[in-house]
PDB file of C-alpha atoms and ligand atoms in Angstrom:
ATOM      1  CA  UNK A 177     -65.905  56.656 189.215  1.00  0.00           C
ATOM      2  CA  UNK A 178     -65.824  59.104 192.468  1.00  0.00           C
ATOM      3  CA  UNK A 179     -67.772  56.969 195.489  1.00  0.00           C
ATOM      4  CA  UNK A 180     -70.524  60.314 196.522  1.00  0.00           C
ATOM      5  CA  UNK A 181     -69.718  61.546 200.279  1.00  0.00           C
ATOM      6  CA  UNK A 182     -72.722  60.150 202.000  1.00  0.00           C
ATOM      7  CA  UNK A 183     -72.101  56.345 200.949  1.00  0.00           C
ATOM      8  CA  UNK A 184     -68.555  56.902 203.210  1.00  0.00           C
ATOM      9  CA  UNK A 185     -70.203  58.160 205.568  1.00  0.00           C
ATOM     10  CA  UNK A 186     -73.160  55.450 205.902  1.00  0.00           C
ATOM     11  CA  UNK A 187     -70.547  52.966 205.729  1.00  0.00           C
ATOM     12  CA  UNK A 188     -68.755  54.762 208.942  1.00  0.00           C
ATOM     13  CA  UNK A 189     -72.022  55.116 210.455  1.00  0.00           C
ATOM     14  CA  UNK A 190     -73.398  51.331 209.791  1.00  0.00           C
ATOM     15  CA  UNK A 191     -70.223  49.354 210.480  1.00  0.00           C
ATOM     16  CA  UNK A 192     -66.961  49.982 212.012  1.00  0.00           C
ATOM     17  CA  UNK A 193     -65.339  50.617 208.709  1.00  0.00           C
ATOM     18  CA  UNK A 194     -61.713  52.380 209.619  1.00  0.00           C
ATOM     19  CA  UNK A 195     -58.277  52.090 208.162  1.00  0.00           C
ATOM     20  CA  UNK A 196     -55.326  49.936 207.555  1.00  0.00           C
ATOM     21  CA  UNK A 197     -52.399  50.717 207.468  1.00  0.00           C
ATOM     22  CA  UNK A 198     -48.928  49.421 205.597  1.00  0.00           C
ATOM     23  CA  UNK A 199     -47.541  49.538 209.515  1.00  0.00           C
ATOM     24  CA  UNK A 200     -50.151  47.138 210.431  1.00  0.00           C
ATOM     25  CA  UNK A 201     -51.914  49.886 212.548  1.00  0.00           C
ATOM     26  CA  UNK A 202     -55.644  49.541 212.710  1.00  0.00           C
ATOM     27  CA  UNK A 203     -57.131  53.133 212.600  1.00  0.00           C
ATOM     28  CA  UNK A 204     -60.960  54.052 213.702  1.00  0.00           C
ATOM     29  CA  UNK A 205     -62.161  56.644 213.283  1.00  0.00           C
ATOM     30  CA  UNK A 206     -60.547  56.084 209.462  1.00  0.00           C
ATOM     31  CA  UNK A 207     -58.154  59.713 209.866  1.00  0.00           C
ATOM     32  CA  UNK A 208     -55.870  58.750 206.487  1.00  0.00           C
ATOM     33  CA  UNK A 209     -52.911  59.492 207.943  1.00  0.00           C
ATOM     34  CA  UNK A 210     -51.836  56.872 210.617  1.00  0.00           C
ATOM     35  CA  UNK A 211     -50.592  58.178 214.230  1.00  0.00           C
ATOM     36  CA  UNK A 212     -48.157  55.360 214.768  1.00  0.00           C
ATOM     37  CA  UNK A 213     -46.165  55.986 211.324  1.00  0.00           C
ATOM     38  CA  UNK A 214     -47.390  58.999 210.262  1.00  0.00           C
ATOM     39  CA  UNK A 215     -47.707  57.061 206.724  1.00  0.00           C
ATOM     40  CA  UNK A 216     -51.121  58.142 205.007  1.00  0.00           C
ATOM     41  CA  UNK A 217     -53.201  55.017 205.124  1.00  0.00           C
ATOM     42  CA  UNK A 218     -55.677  54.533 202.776  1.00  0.00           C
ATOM     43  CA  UNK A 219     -56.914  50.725 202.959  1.00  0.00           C
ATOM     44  CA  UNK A 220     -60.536  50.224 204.041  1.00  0.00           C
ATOM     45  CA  UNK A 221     -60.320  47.834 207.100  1.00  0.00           C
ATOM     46  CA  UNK A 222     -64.068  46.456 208.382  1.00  0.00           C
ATOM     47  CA  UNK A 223     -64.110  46.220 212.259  1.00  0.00           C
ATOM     48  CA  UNK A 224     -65.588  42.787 213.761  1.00  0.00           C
ATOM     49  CA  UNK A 225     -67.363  44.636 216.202  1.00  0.00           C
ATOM     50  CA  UNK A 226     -66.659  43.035 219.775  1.00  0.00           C
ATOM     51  CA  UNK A 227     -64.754  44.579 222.367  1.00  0.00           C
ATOM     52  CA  UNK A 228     -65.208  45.492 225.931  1.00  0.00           C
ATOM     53  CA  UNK A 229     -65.726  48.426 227.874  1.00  0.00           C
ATOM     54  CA  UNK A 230     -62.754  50.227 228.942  1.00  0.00           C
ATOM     55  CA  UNK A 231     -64.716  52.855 230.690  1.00  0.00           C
ATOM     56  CA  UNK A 232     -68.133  54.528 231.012  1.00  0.00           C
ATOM     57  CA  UNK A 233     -69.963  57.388 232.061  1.00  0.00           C
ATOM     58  CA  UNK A 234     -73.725  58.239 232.930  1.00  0.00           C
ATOM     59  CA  UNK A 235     -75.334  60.849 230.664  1.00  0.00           C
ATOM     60  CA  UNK A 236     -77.840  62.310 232.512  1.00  0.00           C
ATOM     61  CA  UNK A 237     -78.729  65.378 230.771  1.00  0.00           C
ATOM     62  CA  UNK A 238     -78.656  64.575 227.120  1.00  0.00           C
ATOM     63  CA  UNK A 239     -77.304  66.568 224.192  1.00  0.00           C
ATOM     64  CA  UNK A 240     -80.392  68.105 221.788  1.00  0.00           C
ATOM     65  CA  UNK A 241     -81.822  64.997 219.580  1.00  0.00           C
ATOM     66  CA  UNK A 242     -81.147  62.619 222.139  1.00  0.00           C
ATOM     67  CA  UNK A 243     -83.556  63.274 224.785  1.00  0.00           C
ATOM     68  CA  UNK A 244     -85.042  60.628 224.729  1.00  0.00           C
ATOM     69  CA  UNK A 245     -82.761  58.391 225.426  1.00  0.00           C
ATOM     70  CA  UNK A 246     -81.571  60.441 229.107  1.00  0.00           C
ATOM     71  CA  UNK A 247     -80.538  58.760 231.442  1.00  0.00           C
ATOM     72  CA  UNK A 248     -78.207  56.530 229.540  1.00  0.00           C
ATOM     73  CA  UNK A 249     -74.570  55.129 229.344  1.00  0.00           C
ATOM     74  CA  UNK A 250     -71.365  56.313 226.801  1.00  0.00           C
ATOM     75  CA  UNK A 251     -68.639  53.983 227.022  1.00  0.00           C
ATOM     76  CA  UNK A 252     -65.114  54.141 225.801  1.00  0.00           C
ATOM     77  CA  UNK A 253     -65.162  50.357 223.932  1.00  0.00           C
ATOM     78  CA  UNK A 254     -62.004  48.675 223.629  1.00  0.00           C
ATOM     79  CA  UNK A 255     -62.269  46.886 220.052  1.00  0.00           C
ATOM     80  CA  UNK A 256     -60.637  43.303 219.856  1.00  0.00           C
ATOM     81  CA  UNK A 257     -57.830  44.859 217.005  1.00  0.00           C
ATOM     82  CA  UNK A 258     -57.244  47.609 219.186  1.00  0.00           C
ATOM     83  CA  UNK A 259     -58.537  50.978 218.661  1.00  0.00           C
ATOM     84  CA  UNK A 260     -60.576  52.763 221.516  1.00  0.00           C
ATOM     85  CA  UNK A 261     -64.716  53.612 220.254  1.00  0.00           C
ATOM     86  CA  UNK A 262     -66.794  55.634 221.935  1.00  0.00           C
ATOM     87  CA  UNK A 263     -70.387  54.903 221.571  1.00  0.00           C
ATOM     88  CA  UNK A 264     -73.505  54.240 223.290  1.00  0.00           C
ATOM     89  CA  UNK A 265     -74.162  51.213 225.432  1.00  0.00           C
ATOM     90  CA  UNK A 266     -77.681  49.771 224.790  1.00  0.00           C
ATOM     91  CA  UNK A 267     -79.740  46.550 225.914  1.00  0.00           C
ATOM     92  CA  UNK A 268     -77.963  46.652 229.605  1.00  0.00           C
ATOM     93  CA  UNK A 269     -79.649  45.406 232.248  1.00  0.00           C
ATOM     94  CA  UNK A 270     -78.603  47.184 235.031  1.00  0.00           C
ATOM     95  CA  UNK A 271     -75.126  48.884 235.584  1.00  0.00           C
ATOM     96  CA  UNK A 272     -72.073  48.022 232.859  1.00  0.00           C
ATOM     97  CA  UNK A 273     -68.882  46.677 234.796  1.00  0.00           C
ATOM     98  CA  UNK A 274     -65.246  47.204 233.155  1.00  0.00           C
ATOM     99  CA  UNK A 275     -64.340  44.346 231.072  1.00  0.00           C
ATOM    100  CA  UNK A 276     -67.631  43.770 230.416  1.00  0.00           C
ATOM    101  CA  UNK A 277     -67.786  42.125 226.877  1.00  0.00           C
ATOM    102  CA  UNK A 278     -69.894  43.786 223.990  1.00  0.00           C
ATOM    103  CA  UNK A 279     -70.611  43.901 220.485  1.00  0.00           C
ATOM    104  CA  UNK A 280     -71.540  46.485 217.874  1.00  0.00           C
ATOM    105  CA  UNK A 281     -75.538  46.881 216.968  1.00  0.00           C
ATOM    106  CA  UNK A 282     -77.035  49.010 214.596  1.00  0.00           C
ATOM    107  CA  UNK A 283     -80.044  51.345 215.863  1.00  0.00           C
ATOM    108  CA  UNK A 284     -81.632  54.477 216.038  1.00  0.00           C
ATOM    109  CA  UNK A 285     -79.567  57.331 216.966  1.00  0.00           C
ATOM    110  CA  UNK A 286     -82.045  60.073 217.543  1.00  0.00           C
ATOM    111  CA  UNK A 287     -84.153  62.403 215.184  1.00  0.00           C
ATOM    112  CA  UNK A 288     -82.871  64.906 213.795  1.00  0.00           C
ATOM    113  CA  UNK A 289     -84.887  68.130 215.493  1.00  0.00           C
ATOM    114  CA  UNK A 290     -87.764  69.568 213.038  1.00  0.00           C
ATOM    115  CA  UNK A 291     -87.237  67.710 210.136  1.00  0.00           C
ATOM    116  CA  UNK A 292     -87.698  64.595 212.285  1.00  0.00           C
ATOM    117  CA  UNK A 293     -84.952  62.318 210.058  1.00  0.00           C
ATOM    118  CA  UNK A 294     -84.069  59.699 211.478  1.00  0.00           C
ATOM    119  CA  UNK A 295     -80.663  59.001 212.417  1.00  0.00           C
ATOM    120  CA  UNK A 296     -79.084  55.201 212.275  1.00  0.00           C
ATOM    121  CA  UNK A 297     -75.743  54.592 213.826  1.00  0.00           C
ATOM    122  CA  UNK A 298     -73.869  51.622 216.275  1.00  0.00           C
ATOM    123  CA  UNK A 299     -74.236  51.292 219.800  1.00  0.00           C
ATOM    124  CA  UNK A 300     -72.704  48.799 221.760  1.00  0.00           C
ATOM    125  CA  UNK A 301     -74.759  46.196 223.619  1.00  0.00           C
ATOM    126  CA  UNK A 302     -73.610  43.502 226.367  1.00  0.00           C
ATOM    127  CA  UNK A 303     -72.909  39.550 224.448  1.00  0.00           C
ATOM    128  CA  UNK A 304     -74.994  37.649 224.811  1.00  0.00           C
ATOM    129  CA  UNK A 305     -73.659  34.478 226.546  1.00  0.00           C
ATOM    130  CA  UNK A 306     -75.087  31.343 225.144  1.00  0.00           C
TER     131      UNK A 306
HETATM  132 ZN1   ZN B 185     -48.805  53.238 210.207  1.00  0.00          ZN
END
């Protein structure tokens, strides 16, 4: 039975879903061919979603769809397994220091211009320290 296009890509979009591979190279974005080996690599691996940030950036004129979101903060997220993740930071309170611990959330993206869908994907938010 062929898995339909758009359930990959909701799984992508909804968790950190990337690849493993028989190197024991942890792949995300999933690319099915691994850049340490070369090797294609075709095993679904599930991020855990915690990492820090690695480095960050101010967006202060936002890209169509995400509007209203401007001013806000992309960060490059290093994952706890390894792989680098670029994705929004959310929930900050005030500015986001290198280092800084945070974990994967799923939210709204933006709307999609005139048909006004709604787009769902991760952002990254500061842990919360109990
Ligand atoms: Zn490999």
């Amino acid at each position: 039975m062929e898995v339909p296009r758009h359930w990959r890509l909701n799984q992508q979009r909804y968790g950190l879903v990337g690849e493993l591979c028989d190197c024991g190279a942890r792949l995300f974005p999933p690319r099915d061919v691994c850049p340490e080996c070369q090797a294609p690599a075709k095993t679904p691996y599930t991020f855990g979603g915690r990492g820090e940030v690695y480095s960050f950036t101010r967006v202060q004129e936002a890209p169509a769809g995400y509007e209203e979101y401007a001013p806000y903060t992309v960060a490059l997220v290093k994952l706890e397994e390894g792989p680098l993740v670029t994705a929004q930071l959310t929930d900050l309170e005030g500015e986001p220091t290198i280092g800084m611990p945070v974990e994967m959330v799923t939210r709204k993206l933006r709307t999609d211009g005139s048909r006004g869908m709604i787009v769902y994907g991760y952002k990254f938010r500061p842990v919360v320290r109990t």
